[in-house]
Short mmCIF file of C-alpha atoms in Angstrom, two decimals:
data_model
loop_
_atom_site.label_atom_id
_atom_site.label_comp_id
_atom_site.label_asym_id
_atom_site.label_seq_id
_atom_site.Cartn_x
_atom_site.Cartn_y
_atom_site.Cartn_z
CA LYS E 125 19.48 23.04 -2.78
CA ALA E 126 15.86 21.70 -3.35
CA GLY E 127 15.44 19.74 -6.43
CA VAL E 128 12.66 20.04 -8.89
CA THR E 129 9.34 19.34 -7.19
CA GLN E 130 6.10 18.20 -9.09
CA THR E 131 2.83 17.31 -7.47
CA PRO E 132 1.28 15.19 -7.18
CA ARG E 133 3.24 12.14 -7.99
CA TYR E 134 0.33 10.13 -8.96
CA LEU E 135 -3.30 10.68 -10.57
CA ILE E 136 -6.09 8.55 -11.95
CA LYS E 137 -8.80 10.58 -13.97
CA THR E 138 -11.39 9.44 -16.07
CA ARG E 139 -12.35 10.61 -19.55
CA GLY E 140 -13.37 13.61 -20.22
CA GLN E 141 -11.97 15.42 -16.98
CA GLN E 142 -9.40 17.73 -16.58
CA VAL E 143 -5.94 17.67 -14.56
CA THR E 144 -3.80 20.38 -13.66
CA LEU E 145 -0.36 19.26 -12.74
CA SER E 146 1.91 21.46 -10.63
CA CYS E 147 5.79 22.14 -11.02
CA SER E 148 8.16 24.08 -8.73
CA PRO E 149 11.57 24.42 -9.98
CA ILE E 150 14.92 24.83 -8.58
CA SER E 151 15.48 27.96 -6.43
CA GLY E 152 16.89 30.58 -8.72
CA HIS E 153 15.57 28.71 -11.92
CA ARG E 154 13.38 30.67 -14.27
CA SER E 155 12.47 28.34 -17.33
CA VAL E 156 10.40 25.99 -16.55
CA SER E 157 9.61 22.93 -19.35
CA TRP E 158 6.96 20.32 -19.43
CA TYR E 159 7.56 16.66 -21.29
CA GLN E 160 5.33 13.76 -21.75
CA GLN E 161 7.11 10.62 -21.47
CA THR E 162 5.41 7.52 -22.62
CA PRO E 163 6.96 3.93 -23.56
CA GLY E 164 6.09 4.39 -27.52
CA GLN E 165 7.39 8.40 -27.99
CA GLY E 166 9.92 8.66 -25.52
CA LEU E 167 10.03 12.53 -24.27
CA GLN E 168 7.94 14.68 -26.39
CA PHE E 169 8.65 18.36 -25.88
CA LEU E 170 5.02 20.35 -24.49
CA PHE E 171 5.98 23.95 -23.57
CA GLU E 172 8.63 25.79 -22.03
CA TYR E 173 8.19 29.01 -19.70
CA PHE E 174 10.41 31.80 -18.85
CA SER E 175 9.44 34.61 -17.18
CA GLU E 176 5.93 34.06 -16.86
CA THR E 177 5.73 33.67 -20.91
CA GLN E 178 5.42 30.68 -22.78
CA ARG E 179 9.07 30.73 -24.78
CA ASN E 180 8.31 27.30 -27.02
CA LYS E 181 5.30 25.12 -27.63
CA GLY E 182 5.60 21.45 -28.94
CA ASN E 183 2.91 19.75 -31.12
CA PHE E 184 0.46 18.95 -28.85
CA PRO E 185 -3.32 19.96 -29.33
CA GLY E 186 -4.75 23.00 -27.36
CA ARG E 187 -5.94 20.44 -24.75
CA PHE E 188 -3.05 21.16 -23.46
CA SER E 189 -2.07 24.20 -21.78
CA GLY E 190 0.21 25.91 -19.31
CA ARG E 191 1.38 28.85 -17.36
CA GLN E 192 3.61 30.14 -14.79
CA PHE E 193 3.72 32.17 -12.12
CA SER E 194 5.90 35.10 -10.70
CA ASN E 195 7.69 32.77 -8.55
CA SER E 196 8.93 30.45 -11.35
CA ARG E 197 6.46 27.96 -10.18
CA SER E 198 4.45 26.15 -13.37
CA GLU E 199 1.40 24.44 -14.09
CA MET E 200 -0.26 22.68 -16.64
CA ASN E 201 -3.34 21.66 -17.46
CA VAL E 202 -4.71 19.24 -19.75
CA SER E 203 -8.88 19.32 -20.61
CA THR E 204 -10.86 16.92 -21.82
CA LEU E 205 -8.59 13.79 -20.95
CA GLU E 206 -8.01 11.09 -23.41
CA LEU E 207 -7.06 7.27 -22.54
CA GLY E 208 -3.69 8.32 -24.78
CA ASP E 209 -2.85 11.42 -22.62
CA SER E 210 -1.87 8.72 -19.89
CA ALA E 211 1.73 9.10 -19.47
CA LEU E 212 4.55 10.26 -17.35
CA TYR E 213 4.84 13.99 -17.21
CA LEU E 214 7.88 15.32 -16.57
CA CYS E 215 9.11 19.22 -15.44
CA ALA E 216 12.09 20.40 -16.18
CA SER E 217 13.97 23.97 -15.09
CA ARG E 218 17.14 25.72 -15.55
CA PRO E 219 18.85 28.63 -14.66
CA GLN E 220 17.47 30.78 -17.71
CA VAL E 221 17.06 31.03 -21.70
CA GLY E 222 19.89 32.19 -23.59
CA GLY E 223 23.36 32.00 -23.47
CA ARG E 224 24.94 28.88 -22.52
CA SER E 225 22.17 27.83 -20.09
CA GLY E 226 23.28 24.19 -19.80
CA GLY E 227 20.79 21.25 -19.44
CA TYR E 228 17.54 20.82 -17.51
CA THR E 229 17.32 19.24 -14.01
CA PHE E 230 14.02 17.10 -13.94
CA GLY E 231 11.55 16.34 -11.74
CA SER E 232 10.53 12.98 -10.77
CA GLY E 233 7.48 13.08 -12.62
CA THR E 234 3.47 13.18 -12.31
CA ARG E 235 2.01 9.56 -13.65
CA LEU E 236 -1.43 10.19 -15.16
CA THR E 237 -3.72 7.45 -15.77
CA VAL E 238 -6.95 7.94 -17.94
CA VAL E 239 -9.40 5.38 -17.25
CA GLY W 321 11.88 21.33 -36.31
CA GLU W 322 15.07 18.68 -34.97
CA ASN W 323 14.69 15.39 -35.29
CA VAL W 324 16.85 13.28 -33.38
CA GLU W 325 17.11 9.34 -33.72
CA GLN W 326 18.63 7.15 -31.51
CA HIS W 327 19.99 3.43 -31.71
CA PRO W 328 19.91 1.06 -30.74
CA SER W 329 17.15 0.71 -28.67
CA THR W 330 18.08 -1.96 -26.32
CA LEU W 331 21.66 -2.94 -25.48
CA SER W 332 22.71 -5.64 -23.49
CA VAL W 333 26.84 -6.00 -22.35
CA GLN W 334 28.76 -8.29 -20.32
CA GLU W 335 29.87 -6.32 -17.05
CA GLY W 336 33.31 -5.09 -17.97
CA ASP W 337 32.62 -4.38 -21.72
CA SER W 338 32.10 -1.16 -23.33
CA ALA W 339 28.86 0.30 -24.09
CA VAL W 340 28.03 2.92 -27.48
CA ILE W 341 25.05 4.47 -28.04
CA LYS W 342 24.61 6.24 -31.46
CA CYS W 343 22.69 9.74 -32.39
CA THR W 344 21.64 11.42 -35.08
CA TYR W 345 20.38 14.81 -35.76
CA SER W 346 18.74 17.25 -38.42
CA ASP W 347 19.16 20.38 -37.85
CA SER W 348 22.61 21.57 -38.78
CA ALA W 349 22.15 24.74 -36.29
CA SER W 350 21.54 22.39 -33.21
CA ASN W 351 24.90 23.09 -30.69
CA TYR W 352 24.26 21.35 -27.52
CA PHE W 353 23.97 17.63 -26.83
CA PRO W 354 23.59 16.39 -23.61
CA TRP W 355 22.82 12.80 -22.65
CA TYR W 356 20.55 11.67 -19.66
CA LYS W 357 20.39 8.79 -17.77
CA GLN W 358 17.02 7.69 -16.55
CA GLU W 359 16.92 4.34 -13.86
CA LEU W 360 13.69 2.89 -13.37
CA GLY W 361 10.86 4.73 -11.55
CA LYS W 362 13.15 7.55 -11.54
CA ARG W 363 13.97 11.15 -12.66
CA PRO W 364 16.35 11.65 -15.91
CA GLN W 365 19.72 12.81 -14.51
CA LEU W 366 22.36 14.20 -16.87
CA ILE W 367 25.35 12.63 -16.91
CA ILE W 368 27.60 14.36 -19.47
CA ASP W 369 26.69 16.79 -22.28
CA ILE W 370 29.04 18.29 -25.24
CA ARG W 371 28.96 21.64 -26.98
CA SER W 372 29.35 22.12 -30.70
CA ASN W 373 32.83 24.00 -29.94
CA VAL W 374 34.61 20.54 -29.18
CA GLY W 375 34.85 17.16 -30.71
CA GLU W 376 35.18 14.85 -27.59
CA LYS W 377 34.39 15.09 -23.80
CA LYS W 378 35.47 12.54 -20.90
CA ASP W 379 34.31 11.99 -17.28
CA GLN W 380 35.69 8.82 -16.23
CA ARG W 381 33.97 6.03 -17.45
CA ILE W 382 32.02 8.59 -19.47
CA ALA W 383 33.02 9.38 -22.89
CA VAL W 384 31.12 11.68 -25.83
CA THR W 385 32.42 11.97 -29.03
CA LEU W 386 30.39 14.70 -31.80
CA ASN W 387 30.79 14.61 -35.63
CA LYS W 388 29.19 18.24 -36.53
CA THR W 389 29.74 17.23 -40.38
CA ALA W 390 27.99 13.74 -40.12
CA LYS W 391 25.55 15.56 -37.72
CA HIS W 392 25.94 12.47 -35.17
CA PHE W 393 26.97 11.86 -31.68
CA SER W 394 28.13 8.99 -29.45
CA LEU W 395 28.00 7.89 -25.65
CA HIS W 396 30.59 5.64 -24.85
CA ILE W 397 30.48 3.87 -21.64
CA THR W 398 33.88 1.85 -20.33
CA GLU W 399 34.08 -0.84 -17.95
CA THR W 400 30.36 -1.29 -17.43
CA GLN W 401 28.71 -2.11 -14.30
CA PRO W 402 25.50 -3.84 -13.31
CA GLU W 403 24.31 -0.01 -11.88
CA ASP W 404 25.08 1.22 -15.43
CA SER W 405 21.94 -0.28 -16.53
CA ALA W 406 19.37 2.08 -17.36
CA VAL W 407 17.83 4.01 -20.16
CA TYR W 408 19.55 6.58 -21.85
CA PHE W 409 18.32 9.83 -23.69
CA CYS W 410 20.60 11.77 -26.39
CA ALA W 411 19.11 15.32 -27.09
CA ALA W 412 20.15 18.29 -29.25
CA SER W 413 19.01 21.91 -29.11
CA LYS W 414 20.01 24.84 -30.81
CA GLY W 415 20.82 26.41 -27.46
CA GLY W 416 19.79 29.87 -26.11
CA ALA W 417 16.24 30.05 -25.87
CA ASN W 418 15.59 26.67 -27.63
CA ASN W 419 14.24 23.43 -26.17
CA LEU W 420 15.69 19.81 -26.39
CA PHE W 421 14.40 17.43 -28.62
CA PHE W 422 15.36 13.97 -26.94
CA GLY W 423 15.76 10.56 -28.77
CA THR W 424 13.79 7.78 -28.13
CA GLY W 425 15.97 6.08 -25.75
CA THR W 426 18.34 3.39 -25.44
CA ARG W 427 17.78 0.35 -22.45
CA LEU W 428 20.97 -0.95 -21.35
CA THR W 429 21.39 -3.98 -19.44
CA VAL W 430 24.78 -4.91 -18.38
CA ILE W 431 25.03 -8.35 -17.32
CA PRO W 432 26.98 -9.22 -14.27
#
């Protein structure tokens, strides 16, 4: 069973640009969450999608957005990049939302560097 | 929202000793508490979790305890080995459709 796949693994962008990151969840998993990981702040929740609908949203500015497709694949977009957006962006999937849905399975992440 | 605090931020132990990492949470409605291990350059991986209807759970050298009254939970690793060296994250969730809130991590170093 393939794990959570994130592309690209590494990305370098300049300030002001925008970026799109992709995540393919484990087959059968319908929930996809995105986290930003930085050395000082740990794992910060961005948003979670289930059945193409955003179910939860963290405290990030509107420059951070996402979406989920009918095949459960998800993308997140960051517009007008700032230096502080440099981080490891982790995607995680779980089978469902609700009930005893259990823990997340994480992807390897996309390391974004803004210069 | 939920606030999860984790201590210590760094921990060094001799191989064979035990390691304990503690977390507190703020939302009494939280009922699911997983622990993740992240080795350098790798993804976080779930190592153990506990739900609020139990007070302790063990899996070989790893155990987690939960005190709902005090709103804290702990990870215990016995007979530590060098391969236990990693960053450990605790998390809390109200379950269901709610997301996980993570602690800031503990960097565990096991000295051979």
